[in-house]
XYZ file of C-alpha atoms in Angstrom:
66
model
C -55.391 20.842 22.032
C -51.799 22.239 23.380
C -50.018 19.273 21.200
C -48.794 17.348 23.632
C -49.445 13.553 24.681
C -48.479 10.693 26.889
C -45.769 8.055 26.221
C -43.606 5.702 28.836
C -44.989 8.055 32.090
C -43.652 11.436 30.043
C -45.158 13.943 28.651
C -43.929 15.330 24.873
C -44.704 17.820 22.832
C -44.801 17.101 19.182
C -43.123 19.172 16.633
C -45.777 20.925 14.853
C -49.262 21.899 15.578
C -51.339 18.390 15.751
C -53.916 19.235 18.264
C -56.754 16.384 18.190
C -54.416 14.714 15.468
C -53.598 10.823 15.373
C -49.809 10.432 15.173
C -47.991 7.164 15.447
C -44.517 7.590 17.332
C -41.857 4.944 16.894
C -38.802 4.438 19.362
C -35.988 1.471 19.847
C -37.764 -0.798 22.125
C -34.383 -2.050 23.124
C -33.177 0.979 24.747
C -34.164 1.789 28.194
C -34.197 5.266 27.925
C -37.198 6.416 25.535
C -36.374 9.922 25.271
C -35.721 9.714 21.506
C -39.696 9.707 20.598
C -39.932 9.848 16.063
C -43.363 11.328 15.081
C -45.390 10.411 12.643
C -48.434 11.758 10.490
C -50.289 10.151 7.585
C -47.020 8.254 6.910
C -44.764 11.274 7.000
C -42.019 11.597 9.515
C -42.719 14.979 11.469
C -39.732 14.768 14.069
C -38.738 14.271 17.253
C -40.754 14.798 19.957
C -39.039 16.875 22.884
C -40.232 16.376 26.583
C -42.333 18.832 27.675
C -41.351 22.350 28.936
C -44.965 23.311 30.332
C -44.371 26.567 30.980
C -43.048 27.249 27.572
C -46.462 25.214 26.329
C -48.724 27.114 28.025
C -47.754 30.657 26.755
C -47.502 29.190 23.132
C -50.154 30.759 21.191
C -52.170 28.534 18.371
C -54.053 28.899 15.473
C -58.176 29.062 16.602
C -60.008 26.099 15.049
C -63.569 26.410 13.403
């Protein structure tokens, strides 16, 4: 619901507003560092994810869903 999940013991945020979305994420499994997080939706690229700035998350406001 805030657009955020789980990857590699961080949390992101993804770029747009996905909440209860399935998104595939794709990342250079030969690099250590996994801070460069590509989003995907239905196939289209959406972005990079950026770690997450809670505080900045949790004053975000979103669209109400039916």
């Amino acid at each position: 619901k805030d657009n955020t999940f789980s990857f590699a013991a961080r949390r992101y945020e993804t770029p747009v507003d996905l909440p209860n979305q399935e998104i595939h994420l794709r990342y250079d499994r030969r690099r250590t560092d996994t801070t460069t997080v590509i989003i995907y939706h239905k196939g289209q690229r959406l972005g990079a994810a950026r770690l997450l700035d809670a505080v900045a998350n949790g004053l975000a406001r979103r669209k109400e869903q039916p």
